[in-house]
């Protein structure tokens, strides 16, 4: 059973930066599409960024483009979300997610089989 664990959340000021990490345990082979989603109370969960298994293609939400970077980590089944120039609107619970191999990498949350518990990001003035 694959288990995803996030780390790196916390607090930052507007204009600051944070890096979130996700580690997938329980699978020797590579997972598929790896992504980060976020959610605030009262709103739907949204994909922030996704990276394909081979790393050749990425997806970013419109308001993440130019500020956030998603990439694989050095170890298998690890990935991170580097967030710069943070805005108040980035405050949310961030959750990493992954698919089985060969699943197309799209921001559709229903495509993702594996989810972490989430890590809170709070941006203050």
PDB file of C-alpha atoms in Angstrom:
ATOM      1  CA  UNK A   1       0.000   0.000   0.000  1.00  0.00           C
ATOM      2  CA  UNK A   2       1.391   3.352  -1.014  1.00  0.00           C
ATOM      3  CA  UNK A   3       1.536   5.998   1.676  1.00  0.00           C
ATOM      4  CA  UNK A   4       2.234   9.637   0.925  1.00  0.00           C
ATOM      5  CA  UNK A   5       3.666  11.953   3.542  1.00  0.00           C
ATOM      6  CA  UNK A   6       4.010  15.702   3.232  1.00  0.00           C
ATOM      7  CA  UNK A   7       6.445  17.969   4.991  1.00  0.00           C
ATOM      8  CA  UNK A   8       7.542  21.560   4.764  1.00  0.00           C
ATOM      9  CA  UNK A   9       4.320  23.408   5.404  1.00  0.00           C
ATOM     10  CA  UNK A  10       4.107  26.271   7.815  1.00  0.00           C
ATOM     11  CA  UNK A  11       3.890  30.023   7.885  1.00  0.00           C
ATOM     12  CA  UNK A  12       5.361  32.686   5.678  1.00  0.00           C
ATOM     13  CA  UNK A  13       4.816  36.328   4.980  1.00  0.00           C
ATOM     14  CA  UNK A  14       3.514  37.794   1.780  1.00  0.00           C
ATOM     15  CA  UNK A  15       6.288  37.746  -0.762  1.00  0.00           C
ATOM     16  CA  UNK A  16       8.091  34.955   1.035  1.00  0.00           C
ATOM     17  CA  UNK A  17       8.694  31.376  -0.034  1.00  0.00           C
ATOM     18  CA  UNK A  18       8.082  27.838   1.158  1.00  0.00           C
ATOM     19  CA  UNK A  19       8.919  24.422  -0.196  1.00  0.00           C
ATOM     20  CA  UNK A  20       6.661  21.448   0.325  1.00  0.00           C
ATOM     21  CA  UNK A  21       7.902  17.894   0.059  1.00  0.00           C
ATOM     22  CA  UNK A  22       6.074  14.654  -0.560  1.00  0.00           C
ATOM     23  CA  UNK A  23       7.461  11.175  -0.049  1.00  0.00           C
ATOM     24  CA  UNK A  24       5.781   8.062  -1.330  1.00  0.00           C
ATOM     25  CA  UNK A  25       6.506   4.887   0.609  1.00  0.00           C
ATOM     26  CA  UNK A  26       5.491   1.311  -0.057  1.00  0.00           C
ATOM     27  CA  UNK A  27       6.276   1.117  -3.750  1.00  0.00           C
ATOM     28  CA  UNK A  28       9.588   0.072  -5.268  1.00  0.00           C
ATOM     29  CA  UNK A  29       8.677   1.136  -8.773  1.00  0.00           C
ATOM     30  CA  UNK A  30       7.901   4.684  -9.746  1.00  0.00           C
ATOM     31  CA  UNK A  31       4.498   6.169  -9.243  1.00  0.00           C
ATOM     32  CA  UNK A  32       2.810   7.945 -12.116  1.00  0.00           C
ATOM     33  CA  UNK A  33       1.651  11.520 -12.168  1.00  0.00           C
ATOM     34  CA  UNK A  34       2.588  13.403  -8.989  1.00  0.00           C
ATOM     35  CA  UNK A  35       0.731  16.492  -7.939  1.00  0.00           C
ATOM     36  CA  UNK A  36      -0.129  19.008  -5.290  1.00  0.00           C
ATOM     37  CA  UNK A  37      -3.657  20.083  -4.508  1.00  0.00           C
ATOM     38  CA  UNK A  38      -4.899  22.700  -2.097  1.00  0.00           C
ATOM     39  CA  UNK A  39      -8.164  23.453  -0.387  1.00  0.00           C
ATOM     40  CA  UNK A  40      -9.591  26.165   1.796  1.00  0.00           C
ATOM     41  CA  UNK A  41     -12.757  25.752   3.849  1.00  0.00           C
ATOM     42  CA  UNK A  42     -15.857  26.280   1.771  1.00  0.00           C
ATOM     43  CA  UNK A  43     -14.103  25.871  -1.545  1.00  0.00           C
ATOM     44  CA  UNK A  44     -13.421  22.945  -3.819  1.00  0.00           C
ATOM     45  CA  UNK A  45     -10.030  21.301  -3.848  1.00  0.00           C
ATOM     46  CA  UNK A  46      -7.936  22.523  -6.751  1.00  0.00           C
ATOM     47  CA  UNK A  47      -4.815  21.253  -8.409  1.00  0.00           C
ATOM     48  CA  UNK A  48      -1.882  23.584  -7.959  1.00  0.00           C
ATOM     49  CA  UNK A  49       0.692  21.692  -9.961  1.00  0.00           C
ATOM     50  CA  UNK A  50       1.388  18.280 -11.424  1.00  0.00           C
ATOM     51  CA  UNK A  51       4.408  16.611 -12.958  1.00  0.00           C
ATOM     52  CA  UNK A  52       4.388  13.579 -15.192  1.00  0.00           C
ATOM     53  CA  UNK A  53       6.162  10.386 -14.311  1.00  0.00           C
ATOM     54  CA  UNK A  54       9.134  11.157 -16.523  1.00  0.00           C
ATOM     55  CA  UNK A  55       9.123  14.804 -15.598  1.00  0.00           C
ATOM     56  CA  UNK A  56       8.701  15.958 -19.165  1.00  0.00           C
ATOM     57  CA  UNK A  57       5.391  17.665 -18.693  1.00  0.00           C
ATOM     58  CA  UNK A  58       4.013  19.817 -15.930  1.00  0.00           C
ATOM     59  CA  UNK A  59       0.754  21.500 -15.157  1.00  0.00           C
ATOM     60  CA  UNK A  60       0.232  24.654 -13.116  1.00  0.00           C
ATOM     61  CA  UNK A  61      -2.887  26.424 -11.997  1.00  0.00           C
ATOM     62  CA  UNK A  62      -3.141  29.835 -13.560  1.00  0.00           C
ATOM     63  CA  UNK A  63      -2.303  31.725 -10.391  1.00  0.00           C
ATOM     64  CA  UNK A  64       0.640  29.441  -9.687  1.00  0.00           C
ATOM     65  CA  UNK A  65       2.393  30.017 -12.982  1.00  0.00           C
ATOM     66  CA  UNK A  66       5.603  31.926 -12.582  1.00  0.00           C
ATOM     67  CA  UNK A  67       5.550  31.562  -8.798  1.00  0.00           C
ATOM     68  CA  UNK A  68       5.403  27.827  -8.098  1.00  0.00           C
ATOM     69  CA  UNK A  69       7.627  25.025  -9.348  1.00  0.00           C
ATOM     70  CA  UNK A  70       6.815  21.336  -9.108  1.00  0.00           C
ATOM     71  CA  UNK A  71       9.521  18.772  -9.680  1.00  0.00           C
ATOM     72  CA  UNK A  72      10.716  15.311  -8.755  1.00  0.00           C
ATOM     73  CA  UNK A  73      13.026  14.958  -5.817  1.00  0.00           C
ATOM     74  CA  UNK A  74      16.327  13.141  -5.860  1.00  0.00           C
ATOM     75  CA  UNK A  75      14.882   9.897  -4.510  1.00  0.00           C
ATOM     76  CA  UNK A  76      12.282   7.795  -6.275  1.00  0.00           C
ATOM     77  CA  UNK A  77       8.704   8.716  -5.514  1.00  0.00           C
ATOM     78  CA  UNK A  78       9.561  12.046  -3.983  1.00  0.00           C
ATOM     79  CA  UNK A  79       8.519  15.408  -5.283  1.00  0.00           C
ATOM     80  CA  UNK A  80       8.277  18.940  -4.099  1.00  0.00           C
ATOM     81  CA  UNK A  81       6.425  22.178  -4.652  1.00  0.00           C
ATOM     82  CA  UNK A  82       8.538  25.294  -4.384  1.00  0.00           C
ATOM     83  CA  UNK A  83       6.428  28.371  -3.808  1.00  0.00           C
ATOM     84  CA  UNK A  84       7.757  31.884  -4.198  1.00  0.00           C
ATOM     85  CA  UNK A  85       6.234  35.323  -3.988  1.00  0.00           C
ATOM     86  CA  UNK A  86       3.515  33.970  -1.745  1.00  0.00           C
ATOM     87  CA  UNK A  87       0.186  35.730  -1.566  1.00  0.00           C
ATOM     88  CA  UNK A  88      -2.474  35.764   1.109  1.00  0.00           C
ATOM     89  CA  UNK A  89      -4.651  33.707  -1.226  1.00  0.00           C
ATOM     90  CA  UNK A  90      -2.123  30.874  -1.102  1.00  0.00           C
ATOM     91  CA  UNK A  91      -3.199  30.082   2.438  1.00  0.00           C
ATOM     92  CA  UNK A  92      -4.683  26.586   2.311  1.00  0.00           C
ATOM     93  CA  UNK A  93      -4.243  22.952   3.211  1.00  0.00           C
ATOM     94  CA  UNK A  94      -1.873  21.481   0.661  1.00  0.00           C
ATOM     95  CA  UNK A  95      -2.037  17.784  -0.128  1.00  0.00           C
ATOM     96  CA  UNK A  96       0.169  15.720  -2.364  1.00  0.00           C
ATOM     97  CA  UNK A  97      -1.310  13.052  -4.595  1.00  0.00           C
ATOM     98  CA  UNK A  98      -0.121  10.461  -7.058  1.00  0.00           C
ATOM     99  CA  UNK A  99      -1.458   8.093  -9.640  1.00  0.00           C
ATOM    100  CA  UNK A 100      -0.579   4.620 -10.739  1.00  0.00           C
ATOM    101  CA  UNK A 101       1.973   4.492 -13.553  1.00  0.00           C
ATOM    102  CA  UNK A 102       0.768   5.218 -17.059  1.00  0.00           C
ATOM    103  CA  UNK A 103      -2.201   7.234 -15.908  1.00  0.00           C
ATOM    104  CA  UNK A 104      -2.364  10.462 -17.873  1.00  0.00           C
ATOM    105  CA  UNK A 105      -1.164  13.432 -15.897  1.00  0.00           C
ATOM    106  CA  UNK A 106      -4.057  15.863 -15.617  1.00  0.00           C
ATOM    107  CA  UNK A 107      -5.317  18.103 -12.811  1.00  0.00           C
ATOM    108  CA  UNK A 108      -8.393  15.893 -12.377  1.00  0.00           C
ATOM    109  CA  UNK A 109      -8.410  14.815  -8.734  1.00  0.00           C
ATOM    110  CA  UNK A 110     -10.437  11.720  -9.565  1.00  0.00           C
ATOM    111  CA  UNK A 111      -7.471  10.318 -11.470  1.00  0.00           C
ATOM    112  CA  UNK A 112      -5.335  10.186  -8.321  1.00  0.00           C
ATOM    113  CA  UNK A 113      -5.362   7.014  -6.255  1.00  0.00           C
ATOM    114  CA  UNK A 114      -2.984   8.040  -3.502  1.00  0.00           C
ATOM    115  CA  UNK A 115      -3.240  11.019  -1.182  1.00  0.00           C
ATOM    116  CA  UNK A 116      -1.291  12.423   1.716  1.00  0.00           C
ATOM    117  CA  UNK A 117      -2.788  13.796   4.912  1.00  0.00           C
ATOM    118  CA  UNK A 118      -2.098  17.391   4.049  1.00  0.00           C
ATOM    119  CA  UNK A 119       0.092  20.168   5.377  1.00  0.00           C
ATOM    120  CA  UNK A 120      -1.111  23.658   6.244  1.00  0.00           C
ATOM    121  CA  UNK A 121       0.360  26.703   4.567  1.00  0.00           C
ATOM    122  CA  UNK A 122      -0.491  30.060   6.098  1.00  0.00           C
ATOM    123  CA  UNK A 123       0.563  33.315   4.503  1.00  0.00           C
ATOM    124  CA  UNK A 124       0.326  36.464   6.578  1.00  0.00           C
ATOM    125  CA  UNK A 125       0.713  40.161   5.711  1.00  0.00           C
TER     126      UNK A 125
END
